[in-house]
Amino acid sequence: MNKKRLVLFLIGVCLSVAQFVMVRDFVALLYGEEVVIALVNAAFFLGMSIGYLLSLRISRETWESLFAASMFLQLTFPFSYRYLSAWTAFLGARGFWFLVLLFVFALIFSSAFSTFLPRLVSGTKTANVPLDPMPPPAGAAAENPLHPPLQKPVLSLPKEGPGGFQRSGLKSLYTCELLGFAVGLGAVAWSWNRPLPYLLVPYWFLLAAVLHMTLARKKLTLAFLTAIILPGGFSQGLDLHSASLLYQYKHRIDRPEALYSINSPYQKVEVVQNENGERYLYLDGLQNLNSGDLEELNYYIAELPASLAPPGKTLIVGNGSLSSVPKLYPLSREIVSVELDAGVLQAGKRFFTPPGRLSGLDRWTLRVDDGKHFLRNSKDRYGLIVMDVPSPLTLQEAGLHTQEFYELVKQRLTPEGVLSVQLSGKLQRNNRTPARIASALTRVFPETMAVYSPDAGRGFAYASRKLPFTEQDVRGRTLQREPDLKIIPPGQIGVYLDKAEPLALDNMDLVLRRGWERFAGRYLNDD
């Protein structure tokens, strides 16, 4: 592999890592609804497009200066834009400025890498990446310093036809970059469920290699390596400190401390603790749960239906905190927990459900698997299936609230088995999320009951072919605990759903509409 191809290979690796770091961090920073995910990816590829566009329109000297500056700026990521975002929130600036930060940093992140391929293909000299010498002009001695050897393009561009060119070797060069990108994806996968410095520090040394091979300035390379080594030992502290400031000023948590921050294969997983010791689990910047709410949440979604109709077998889908397992264990003959994200499980075991509460539960099995995949392949039937999953803010999450998914769940329930779900709010007569979820349930199950708990701050639904408990049973069990609990029995739930369309695989408009409303409210409205 010659030098050009090696540089492009390393550029591909760096581009892959840079895309992952930037997209994950900005999705969490802007709160990871589907609209945000699309916008952040678009910003990254816009930065790449600008790099392609400008690569042949700037001089070599300008390109070298911009490239070197970009490499040094890369050493500040992701801490610099976290601190800037926290400062922006502290100043009370309009949400629009967070979008400005996104596009500025996307340009820095991706454009420098995307300039290489066009420059090499066109034959433009890219600093120290060599080009083939041409003979000196007639009459000029080759050793004459006033007439150094001229350069010919790395690649010849013979005309293919009117207005067209065949770029000889383009396929080979582009393949090198793609291979590097694939290796970068492998490095990213290796870093999953580990602190970010496991990926950042090797990435910084790769940048040093690219910088040296491209510019061949020893002092510059030495300065760059020094800049890596000095903060390298503090990178984990910077990661958590910058995250803490974001949660203090952007999420408005009093004196927060970021305890845990990793990137799983699916999302950014963070645990934050406030000054009173209350802990929060955030997934892609969205609060999934807090320790103060777990007692009420677990009671209504798991313990209440299990106590009213003790199941033989219980299936829990989600509940990465594992906090409902000790609640259900005395009420079930067998429990199976299915959670897709091992990173969430790590956080749950370390910060929300101490291992001591899970030890000795020999009738409990934990599976790391996708809920849909598990249900399709399971042969068992369950007396209770608990769906403790996030609100439908992304297409992936919404898939677990659809009519089609509930049909799959129904196949794995016993005749009087119960499905218990969160409604992501209070059920009202409209076309919002709780009504859309409840509507999907009523299309599949003959009986659906809804409750709203002011103490838990959310609604729940119980669905079955034939519910094994009544409104009076629920009221009697919860009267002392929460006298203000609102109960909507199966015979009345239809009144709330006359305006609601069921969530379905071909009817996911709620995800984009709700995501856009939340996004516009945070970042585009003046107030």
XYZ file of C-alpha atoms in Angstrom:
527
model
C 0.000 0.000 0.000
C 1.609 3.296 -1.070
C 1.472 6.470 0.928
C -1.581 7.946 -0.795
C -3.605 4.831 -0.137
C -2.415 4.524 3.453
C -3.391 8.126 4.173
C -6.831 7.585 2.647
C -7.247 4.389 4.675
C -6.469 6.270 7.910
C -8.760 9.109 6.845
C -11.556 6.554 6.450
C -10.927 5.252 9.978
C -10.946 8.781 11.405
C -14.072 9.756 9.493
C -15.959 6.758 10.873
C -14.967 7.508 14.469
C -15.620 11.239 14.087
C -19.100 10.616 12.727
C -19.963 8.312 15.619
C -18.660 10.660 18.325
C -20.287 13.757 16.872
C -23.653 12.216 16.039
C -24.031 10.465 19.390
C -23.043 13.520 21.396
C -25.153 16.039 19.509
C -28.186 13.739 19.458
C -27.969 13.583 23.257
C -27.258 17.302 23.546
C -30.335 18.229 21.491
C -32.485 15.384 22.975
C -32.746 12.286 20.835
C -36.105 12.321 19.115
C -36.313 11.095 15.517
C -36.255 14.665 14.148
C -33.033 15.388 16.042
C -31.369 12.180 14.832
C -32.148 13.106 11.226
C -30.943 16.703 11.674
C -27.627 15.769 13.298
C -26.800 13.231 10.597
C -27.734 15.785 7.944
C -25.395 18.339 9.554
C -22.496 15.887 9.483
C -22.983 15.052 5.811
C -23.432 18.724 4.981
C -20.001 19.327 6.512
C -18.573 16.577 4.322
C -20.208 18.066 1.234
C -18.738 21.482 1.994
C -15.317 19.855 2.330
C -15.688 18.206 -1.081
C -16.871 21.483 -2.579
C -13.995 23.566 -1.213
C -11.209 21.016 -1.530
C -10.110 22.122 -5.014
C -10.992 25.793 -4.567
C -8.394 26.694 -1.967
C -4.633 26.949 -2.264
C -2.266 24.393 -0.851
C -1.036 26.813 1.823
C -4.568 27.660 2.929
C -5.521 23.995 2.960
C -2.507 23.073 5.108
C -3.303 25.781 7.655
C -6.975 24.840 7.866
C -6.173 21.152 8.100
C -3.666 21.631 10.940
C -6.094 23.875 12.833
C -8.871 21.337 12.379
C -6.717 18.524 13.758
C -5.917 20.491 16.909
C -9.579 21.403 17.349
C -10.447 17.710 17.112
C -8.533 17.214 20.371
C -11.095 19.359 22.183
C -14.072 17.255 21.084
C -16.547 16.458 22.559
C -15.672 18.544 25.592
C -15.478 21.924 23.856
C -18.984 21.909 22.445
C -20.410 20.553 25.694
C -18.846 23.428 27.616
C -20.026 25.909 24.975
C -23.533 24.463 25.120
C -23.581 24.675 28.917
C -22.389 28.281 28.706
C -25.050 29.051 26.086
C -27.731 27.606 28.369
C -26.306 29.483 31.371
C -26.633 32.763 29.469
C -30.250 31.955 28.670
C -29.601 32.302 24.938
C -32.247 31.322 22.419
C -32.383 27.667 21.497
C -31.419 28.597 17.943
C -27.808 29.001 19.061
C -27.575 25.317 19.904
C -28.308 24.619 16.239
C -25.581 27.065 15.216
C -23.135 25.124 17.394
C -24.261 21.908 15.729
C -23.531 23.083 12.192
C -20.259 24.839 13.074
C -18.848 21.781 14.815
C -20.171 19.463 12.114
C -18.193 21.505 9.587
C -15.017 21.218 11.668
C -15.566 17.535 12.372
C -16.107 16.248 8.860
C -14.972 18.746 6.218
C -11.210 18.357 6.775
C -11.389 14.616 6.140
C -13.530 14.930 3.027
C -10.987 17.160 1.236
C -8.414 14.402 0.735
C -10.020 12.232 -1.914
C -10.848 15.045 -4.377
C -7.346 16.535 -4.053
C -5.617 13.216 -4.644
C -7.873 12.220 -7.513
C -7.501 15.567 -9.260
C -3.743 15.563 -8.834
C -3.691 18.583 -6.544
C -0.702 18.261 -4.263
C -1.856 17.562 -0.731
C 1.101 18.741 1.305
C 3.497 15.841 1.915
C 1.492 13.220 0.013
C 3.848 12.790 -2.957
C 3.134 13.388 -6.615
C 5.212 11.972 -9.448
C 7.954 14.276 -10.820
C 7.998 15.501 -14.408
C 11.239 16.180 -16.269
C 12.589 19.753 -15.942
C 11.782 22.147 -18.750
C 14.124 22.241 -21.729
C 17.299 24.159 -21.035
C 16.999 23.905 -17.279
C 19.358 21.687 -15.315
C 17.592 19.273 -13.060
C 19.784 20.305 -10.139
C 19.150 24.023 -10.617
C 17.308 25.194 -7.476
C 15.581 27.895 -9.514
C 13.994 25.207 -11.638
C 12.865 22.380 -9.309
C 11.208 19.393 -10.966
C 7.655 20.143 -11.981
C 4.858 17.942 -10.779
C 2.371 16.049 -12.841
C -0.993 14.957 -11.465
C -1.081 11.752 -9.479
C -3.818 10.540 -11.766
C -4.334 11.283 -15.426
C -7.825 12.309 -16.437
C -8.351 11.221 -20.044
C -11.559 12.372 -21.587
C -14.272 9.783 -21.770
C -16.429 11.805 -24.122
C -17.911 15.260 -24.412
C -18.144 16.688 -20.899
C -16.999 13.498 -19.198
C -13.804 12.300 -17.584
C -12.527 8.929 -16.502
C -10.662 9.288 -13.235
C -8.127 6.494 -13.418
C -7.519 4.970 -10.018
C -10.527 6.590 -8.358
C -12.006 3.202 -7.595
C -8.805 2.069 -5.894
C -8.461 5.229 -3.800
C -12.106 5.279 -2.789
C -11.891 1.598 -1.844
C -9.026 2.412 0.530
C -11.132 5.070 2.216
C -14.113 2.728 2.484
C -11.949 -0.015 3.977
C -10.699 2.467 6.548
C -14.277 3.483 7.319
C -15.159 -0.180 7.923
C -12.182 -0.605 10.267
C -13.315 2.546 12.080
C -16.737 0.987 12.576
C -14.989 -1.999 14.123
C -13.154 0.314 16.534
C -16.441 1.996 17.409
C -18.049 -1.391 18.084
C -15.117 -2.318 20.337
C -15.742 0.844 22.391
C -19.437 0.138 23.030
C -20.409 0.034 26.710
C -17.027 1.500 27.668
C -16.206 5.074 28.731
C -15.609 7.416 25.795
C -11.817 7.802 26.341
C -11.399 4.170 25.245
C -12.266 5.402 21.765
C -11.039 8.999 21.928
C -7.409 8.427 22.898
C -6.629 5.927 20.081
C -8.484 8.255 17.715
C -6.237 11.152 18.723
C -3.107 9.108 17.965
C -4.544 8.231 14.559
C -4.987 11.949 13.933
C -1.331 12.443 14.861
C -0.310 9.841 12.276
C -2.420 11.506 9.572
C -1.067 14.936 10.480
C 2.553 13.769 10.293
C 2.146 11.809 7.062
C 0.374 14.732 5.435
C 2.418 17.751 6.555
C 5.690 16.116 7.725
C 6.478 18.912 10.160
C 8.237 17.380 13.121
C 7.659 20.297 15.469
C 3.971 20.368 14.618
C 3.675 16.625 15.168
C 5.525 16.904 18.489
C 3.213 19.703 19.599
C 0.218 17.598 18.618
C 1.475 14.553 20.540
C 2.119 16.763 23.565
C -1.431 18.069 23.304
C -2.657 14.457 23.355
C -0.564 13.312 26.292
C -1.294 16.253 28.585
C -5.119 16.016 28.622
C -5.197 12.277 27.864
C -4.985 11.310 31.518
C -7.840 13.666 32.379
C -10.161 12.677 29.536
C -12.463 10.592 31.733
C -12.770 13.444 34.225
C -13.424 15.931 31.420
C -16.063 13.619 29.983
C -18.027 13.471 33.241
C -17.417 17.109 34.216
C -18.625 18.492 30.881
C -21.672 16.208 31.064
C -22.413 17.436 34.597
C -22.422 21.067 33.462
C -24.803 20.233 30.629
C -27.227 18.631 33.050
C -26.946 21.577 35.410
C -27.585 24.366 32.919
C -29.468 22.719 30.052
C -31.522 20.137 31.970
C -31.827 22.335 35.085
C -30.800 19.697 37.621
C -29.550 21.130 40.920
C -25.835 20.487 41.420
C -25.715 17.360 39.298
C -22.910 14.853 39.178
C -22.555 12.631 36.132
C -21.796 9.180 37.514
C -21.825 7.132 34.342
C -21.565 7.869 30.643
C -21.137 5.297 27.883
C -22.206 4.747 24.304
C -24.053 1.496 23.783
C -24.746 0.073 20.318
C -28.117 1.833 20.421
C -27.829 5.081 22.373
C -25.884 7.251 24.774
C -26.513 6.022 28.330
C -25.905 8.380 31.263
C -26.632 8.319 34.979
C -26.790 11.644 36.809
C -27.244 12.289 40.525
C -28.602 15.521 42.025
C -27.611 17.159 45.291
C -30.218 15.127 47.217
C -28.873 11.815 45.970
C -31.714 11.202 43.515
C -30.497 9.438 40.397
C -31.664 9.860 36.815
C -31.211 7.586 33.836
C -30.896 9.446 30.527
C -30.975 7.779 27.118
C -29.778 10.007 24.269
C -30.361 13.043 26.470
C -33.977 12.119 27.290
C -34.910 11.234 30.853
C -35.953 7.600 31.000
C -36.536 7.373 34.737
C -35.482 8.730 38.094
C -34.988 6.790 41.280
C -37.680 8.790 43.082
C -40.363 7.589 40.644
C -39.338 3.947 40.489
C -41.458 2.859 43.443
C -44.711 4.175 41.937
C -43.792 3.134 38.412
C -43.014 -0.440 39.423
C -46.138 -0.661 41.525
C -48.577 0.262 38.774
C -46.891 -1.364 35.807
C -45.873 -4.604 37.531
C -46.792 -5.200 41.164
C -50.478 -4.173 40.985
C -51.553 -6.422 38.080
C -49.467 -9.304 39.445
C -50.994 -9.003 42.922
C -54.550 -8.900 41.529
C -54.001 -11.931 39.282
C -50.832 -13.801 40.267
C -49.236 -15.075 37.053
C -47.533 -18.395 36.633
C -44.911 -17.007 34.269
C -44.064 -13.330 33.915
C -42.240 -11.678 31.029
C -40.694 -8.224 31.451
C -39.701 -6.434 28.244
C -37.464 -3.443 28.941
C -37.046 -2.299 32.554
C -33.292 -1.954 32.112
C -33.049 -0.784 35.727
C -34.213 -4.313 36.720
C -36.078 -2.639 39.578
C -39.360 -4.469 38.969
C -37.784 -7.925 39.262
C -37.643 -8.015 43.111
C -41.242 -6.721 43.200
C -42.559 -9.462 40.927
C -40.456 -12.343 42.193
C -42.679 -13.285 45.192
C -45.768 -13.119 42.948
C -44.532 -15.238 40.038
C -43.495 -18.833 39.578
C -40.992 -17.829 36.909
C -39.739 -14.479 35.556
C -37.964 -13.741 32.294
C -36.496 -10.263 31.659
C -35.685 -9.235 28.091
C -33.644 -6.056 27.557
C -32.022 -5.095 24.276
C -29.329 -2.749 25.579
C -26.519 -4.207 27.674
C -25.334 -0.664 28.429
C -28.647 0.151 30.121
C -28.413 -3.088 32.095
C -24.938 -2.097 33.309
C -26.330 1.214 34.534
C -29.324 -0.490 36.157
C -27.208 -2.963 38.089
C -24.696 -0.364 39.258
C -26.956 2.533 40.180
C -30.621 1.530 40.495
C -30.919 -2.091 41.643
C -28.002 -3.233 43.798
C -26.762 -6.759 43.000
C -27.766 -7.888 46.488
C -31.443 -7.443 45.624
C -31.042 -9.696 42.584
C -28.886 -12.413 44.111
C -30.492 -15.741 44.859
C -33.403 -15.219 42.457
C -33.088 -18.642 40.875
C -36.496 -18.417 39.178
C -35.460 -15.303 37.255
C -33.719 -15.326 33.863
C -32.186 -12.313 32.118
C -31.944 -12.269 28.320
C -30.150 -9.597 26.275
C -32.348 -9.642 23.196
C -34.767 -7.615 21.115
C -38.313 -7.872 22.472
C -39.868 -8.573 19.075
C -37.271 -11.225 18.274
C -37.775 -12.917 21.636
C -41.565 -12.997 21.334
C -41.441 -14.365 17.792
C -39.178 -17.215 18.846
C -40.609 -18.000 22.269
C -42.913 -20.988 22.679
C -43.973 -20.105 26.225
C -47.179 -18.399 27.315
C -47.194 -15.860 30.105
C -49.798 -14.815 32.635
C -48.341 -11.288 32.726
C -46.270 -9.401 30.164
C -44.890 -6.066 31.356
C -43.856 -3.610 28.633
C -41.593 -1.156 30.462
C -40.162 0.628 27.414
C -39.566 4.310 26.506
C -42.194 6.590 24.995
C -42.548 6.426 21.190
C -40.164 9.279 20.370
C -38.211 7.341 17.745
C -39.351 4.869 15.115
C -37.582 2.023 16.894
C -39.355 2.782 20.177
C -42.695 3.385 18.473
C -42.529 -0.104 16.989
C -43.072 -1.479 20.510
C -46.371 0.419 20.847
C -48.028 -0.592 17.590
C -51.065 -2.682 16.827
C -48.856 -5.230 15.061
C -46.590 -5.608 18.088
C -49.553 -6.075 20.419
C -50.819 -8.842 18.124
C -47.488 -10.578 18.665
C -47.774 -10.107 22.434
C -51.301 -11.525 22.420
C -50.014 -14.786 20.949
C -47.720 -15.252 23.951
C -50.386 -14.592 26.632
C -52.471 -17.201 28.407
C -56.280 -16.910 27.899
C -56.580 -14.592 30.907
C -53.057 -13.237 30.648
C -52.551 -9.485 31.072
C -50.416 -7.037 29.116
C -49.327 -4.036 31.206
C -47.974 -0.899 29.501
C -47.135 2.733 30.179
C -49.258 5.283 28.345
C -46.650 8.088 28.439
C -49.092 10.471 30.082
C -52.741 10.864 31.026
C -55.354 9.326 28.724
C -57.543 12.104 27.323
C -60.008 12.477 24.467
C -57.580 13.480 21.717
C -55.101 12.044 19.222
C -52.035 12.325 21.440
C -49.657 9.581 22.542
C -51.675 7.959 25.399
C -54.802 7.778 23.238
C -52.881 6.412 20.241
C -51.353 3.641 22.376
C -54.683 2.823 24.041
C -56.387 2.750 20.649
C -53.850 0.203 19.395
C -54.515 -1.929 22.478
C -58.293 -1.882 22.006
C -57.912 -2.985 18.374
C -56.145 -6.139 19.567
C -57.596 -6.966 22.994
C -61.314 -7.261 23.838
C -60.790 -5.656 27.253
C -58.536 -2.713 28.102
C -58.504 -0.771 31.367
C -56.594 2.488 31.909
C -55.483 4.166 35.123
C -53.837 7.504 35.810
C -51.677 7.966 38.898
C -50.983 11.564 39.973
C -48.293 10.202 42.295
C -46.500 8.443 39.440
C -47.259 11.307 37.039
C -48.224 8.944 34.240
C -50.897 6.616 32.961
C -50.967 2.840 32.560
C -53.124 0.352 30.705
C -53.970 -3.297 31.305
C -55.196 -5.321 28.336
C -56.367 -8.902 27.979
C -58.717 -11.223 26.143
C -60.579 -11.272 29.467
C -59.211 -9.168 32.308
C -58.951 -11.245 35.500
C -59.693 -8.199 37.695
C -62.294 -5.423 37.735
C -62.401 -1.702 38.401
C -63.543 -2.484 41.950
C -60.584 -4.809 42.464
C -58.147 -2.086 41.405
C -59.888 0.528 43.562
C -59.888 -1.721 46.599
C -56.192 -2.541 46.242
C -55.066 1.079 45.712
C -57.503 3.052 47.905
C -55.173 3.527 50.852
C -52.132 4.035 48.664
C -53.634 6.602 46.288
C -57.302 7.551 46.778
C -57.172 9.947 43.800
C -56.233 7.248 41.307
C -58.342 7.638 38.157
C -59.642 4.383 36.681
C -61.236 3.989 33.248
C -62.880 0.550 33.001
C -63.113 -1.413 29.740
C -66.692 -0.344 29.101
C -65.809 3.363 29.164
C -62.430 3.530 27.480
C -63.933 3.871 24.008
C -65.272 7.321 24.926
C -61.687 8.579 25.092
C -60.631 7.075 21.777
C -63.116 8.438 19.229
C -60.469 10.877 17.942
C -57.493 8.545 18.247
C -55.886 6.551 15.468
C -54.066 3.420 16.601
C -50.310 3.413 16.296
C -49.388 1.002 13.509
C -46.378 0.254 11.344
C -47.968 2.162 8.461
C -49.168 4.997 10.702
C -46.153 6.409 12.565
C -46.882 10.088 11.981
C -46.983 10.621 15.744
C -43.220 10.099 16.007
C -42.316 12.901 13.603
C -45.165 15.207 14.612
C -44.473 14.938 18.321
C -40.729 15.131 17.739
C -41.085 18.249 15.605
C -43.331 19.950 18.175
C -40.818 19.329 20.934
C -37.869 20.313 18.738
C -39.493 23.538 17.526
C -40.528 24.454 21.053
C -36.957 24.150 22.302
C -34.917 25.590 19.456
C -37.037 27.610 17.026
C -39.628 29.503 19.054
C -38.693 32.965 20.295
C -40.013 32.591 23.833
